[in-house]
Every structure is written in C-alpha cells, then in structure tokens.
PDB file of C-alpha atoms in Angstrom:
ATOM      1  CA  UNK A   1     -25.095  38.024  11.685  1.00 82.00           C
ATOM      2  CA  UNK A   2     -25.300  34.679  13.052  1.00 85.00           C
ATOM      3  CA  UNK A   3     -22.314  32.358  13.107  1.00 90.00           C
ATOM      4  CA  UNK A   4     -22.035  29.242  10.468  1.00 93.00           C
ATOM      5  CA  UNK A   5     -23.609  26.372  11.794  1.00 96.00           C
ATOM      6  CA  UNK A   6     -20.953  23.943  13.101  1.00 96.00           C
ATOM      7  CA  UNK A   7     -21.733  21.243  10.448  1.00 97.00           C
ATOM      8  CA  UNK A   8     -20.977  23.601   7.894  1.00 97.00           C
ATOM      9  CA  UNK A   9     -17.531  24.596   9.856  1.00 97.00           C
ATOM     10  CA  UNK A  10     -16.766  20.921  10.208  1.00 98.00           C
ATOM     11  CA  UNK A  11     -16.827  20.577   6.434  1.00 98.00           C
ATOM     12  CA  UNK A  12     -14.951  23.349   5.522  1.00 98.00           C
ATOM     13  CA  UNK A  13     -12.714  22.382   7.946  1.00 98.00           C
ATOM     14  CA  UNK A  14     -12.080  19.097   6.486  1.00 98.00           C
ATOM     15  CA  UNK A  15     -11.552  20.689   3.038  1.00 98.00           C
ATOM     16  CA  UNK A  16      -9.033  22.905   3.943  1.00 98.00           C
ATOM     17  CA  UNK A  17      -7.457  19.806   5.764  1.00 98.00           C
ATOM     18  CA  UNK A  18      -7.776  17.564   2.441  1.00 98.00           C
ATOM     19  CA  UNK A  19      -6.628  20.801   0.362  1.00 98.00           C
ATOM     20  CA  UNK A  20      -3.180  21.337   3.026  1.00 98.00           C
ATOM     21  CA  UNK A  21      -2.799  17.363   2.673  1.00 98.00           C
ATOM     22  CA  UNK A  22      -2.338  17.380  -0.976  1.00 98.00           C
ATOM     23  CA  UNK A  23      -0.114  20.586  -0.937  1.00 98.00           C
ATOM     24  CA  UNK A  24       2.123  18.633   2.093  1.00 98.00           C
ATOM     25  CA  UNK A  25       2.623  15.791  -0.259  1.00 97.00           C
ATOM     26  CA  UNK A  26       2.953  17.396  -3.304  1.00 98.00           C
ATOM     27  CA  UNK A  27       5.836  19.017  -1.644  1.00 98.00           C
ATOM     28  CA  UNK A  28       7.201  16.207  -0.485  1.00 98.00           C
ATOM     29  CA  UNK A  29       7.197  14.618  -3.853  1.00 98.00           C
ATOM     30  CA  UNK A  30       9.103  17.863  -5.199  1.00 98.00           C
ATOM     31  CA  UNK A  31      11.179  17.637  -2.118  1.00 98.00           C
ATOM     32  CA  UNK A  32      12.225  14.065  -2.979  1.00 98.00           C
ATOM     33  CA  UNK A  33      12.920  14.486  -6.622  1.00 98.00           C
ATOM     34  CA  UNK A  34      15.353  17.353  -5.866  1.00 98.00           C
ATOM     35  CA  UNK A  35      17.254  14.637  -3.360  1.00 98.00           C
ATOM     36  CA  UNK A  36      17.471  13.003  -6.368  1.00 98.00           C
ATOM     37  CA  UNK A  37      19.345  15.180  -8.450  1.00 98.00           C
ATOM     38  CA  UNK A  38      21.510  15.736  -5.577  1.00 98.00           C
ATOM     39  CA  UNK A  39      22.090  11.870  -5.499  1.00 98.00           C
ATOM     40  CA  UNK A  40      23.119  12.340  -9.218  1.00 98.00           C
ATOM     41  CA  UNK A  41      25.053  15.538  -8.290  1.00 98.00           C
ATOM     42  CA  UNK A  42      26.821  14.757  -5.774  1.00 98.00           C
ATOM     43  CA  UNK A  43      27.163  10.644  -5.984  1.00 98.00           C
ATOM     44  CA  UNK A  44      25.516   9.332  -2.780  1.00 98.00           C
ATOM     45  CA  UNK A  45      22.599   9.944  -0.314  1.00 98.00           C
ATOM     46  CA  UNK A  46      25.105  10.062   2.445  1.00 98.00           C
ATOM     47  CA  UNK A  47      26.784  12.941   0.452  1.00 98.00           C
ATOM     48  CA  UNK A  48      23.691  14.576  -0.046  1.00 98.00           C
ATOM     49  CA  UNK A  49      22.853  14.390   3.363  1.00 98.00           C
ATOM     50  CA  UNK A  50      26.228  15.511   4.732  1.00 98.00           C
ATOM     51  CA  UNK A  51      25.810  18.245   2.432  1.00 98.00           C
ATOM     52  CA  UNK A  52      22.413  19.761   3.587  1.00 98.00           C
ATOM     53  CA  UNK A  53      23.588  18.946   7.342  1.00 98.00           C
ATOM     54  CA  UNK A  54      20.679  16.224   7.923  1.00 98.00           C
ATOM     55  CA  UNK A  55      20.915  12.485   8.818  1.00 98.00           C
ATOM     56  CA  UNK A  56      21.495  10.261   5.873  1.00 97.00           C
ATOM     57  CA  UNK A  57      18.565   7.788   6.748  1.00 98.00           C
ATOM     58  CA  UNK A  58      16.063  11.159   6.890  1.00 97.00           C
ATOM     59  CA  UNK A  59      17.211  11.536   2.910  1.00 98.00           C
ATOM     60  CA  UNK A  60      17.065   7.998   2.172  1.00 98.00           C
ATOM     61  CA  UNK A  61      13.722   7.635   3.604  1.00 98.00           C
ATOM     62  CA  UNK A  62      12.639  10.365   1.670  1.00 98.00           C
ATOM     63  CA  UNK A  63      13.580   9.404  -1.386  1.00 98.00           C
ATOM     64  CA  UNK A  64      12.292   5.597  -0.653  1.00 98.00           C
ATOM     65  CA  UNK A  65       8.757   7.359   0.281  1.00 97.00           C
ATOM     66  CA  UNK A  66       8.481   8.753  -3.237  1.00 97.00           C
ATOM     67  CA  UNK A  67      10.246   6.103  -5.106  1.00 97.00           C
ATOM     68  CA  UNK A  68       7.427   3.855  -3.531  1.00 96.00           C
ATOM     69  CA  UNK A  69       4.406   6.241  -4.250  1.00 94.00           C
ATOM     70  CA  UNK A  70       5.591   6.605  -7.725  1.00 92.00           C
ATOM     71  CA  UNK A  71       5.801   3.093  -8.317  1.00 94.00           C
ATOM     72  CA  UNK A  72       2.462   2.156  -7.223  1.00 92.00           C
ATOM     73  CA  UNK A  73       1.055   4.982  -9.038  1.00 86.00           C
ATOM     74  CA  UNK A  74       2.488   3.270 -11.938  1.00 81.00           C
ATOM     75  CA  UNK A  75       1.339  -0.097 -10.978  1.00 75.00           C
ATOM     76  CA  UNK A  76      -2.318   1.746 -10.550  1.00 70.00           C
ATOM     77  CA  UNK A  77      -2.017   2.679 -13.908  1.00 63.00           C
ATOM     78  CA  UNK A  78      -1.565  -1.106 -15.410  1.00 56.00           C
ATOM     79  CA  UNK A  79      -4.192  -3.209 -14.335  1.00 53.00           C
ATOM     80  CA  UNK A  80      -5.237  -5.688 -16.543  1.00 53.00           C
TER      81      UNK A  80
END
C-alpha cells in the first residue's frame, strides 16, 4: 500500500489542527465561566486565585479573554 500523498496529509493535518483549536478554546471559554462562579463564590479574583494556588493576573486575564470574546460575539450579532 502506498503512503497518502503529502497534500492530502497536509490537509488532514490542518483539520485536525482547526478541529484541536476549537476544542482549546471551547475549553477555555468553559474554563473562564467556572472562574466566574468562583468570583461569585468566593468574592474576588484574587480569592479565586489564592484559592486554586495560581497568580491572580493569570485568572483575571482569563476571565478578561472571555468576557472580551463574548462581547464581540454579541456585537457580531447586532449589526445594523
């Protein structure tokens, strides 16, 4: 059996890339939402991070990340 041609690897191979890109930020999305509820848990990103034992800006950026996405998703949404 001969191997796939390497166009055809190349393509798959940015599939599977496009595929692990959407699952990475997907996550991330998830990720930030449940900083979130820890924020409304716990009272503060700085006691959220303190909490999980990670730097308070990592959290805050986090959350920022997604809080950003989401709003221009909503923006997207209302063009006139």
């Amino acid at each position: 059996m001969e191997p796939k041609p390497w166009r055809d690897r190349i393509r798959d191979e940015d599939e599977l890339l496009q595929q692990l890109n959407r699952l990475a930020s997907q996550s991330a999305d998830r990720r930030a939402q449940a900083l979130l509820d820890g924020v409304d848990e716990l009272g503060t990103i700085a006691d959220v991070a303190r909490d999980l034992g990670v730097s308070w800006n990592a959290v805050d950026k986090a959350i920022k990340k997604y809080e950003r996405k989401k709003a221009s998703n909503t923006d997207a949404g209302t063009t006139e």
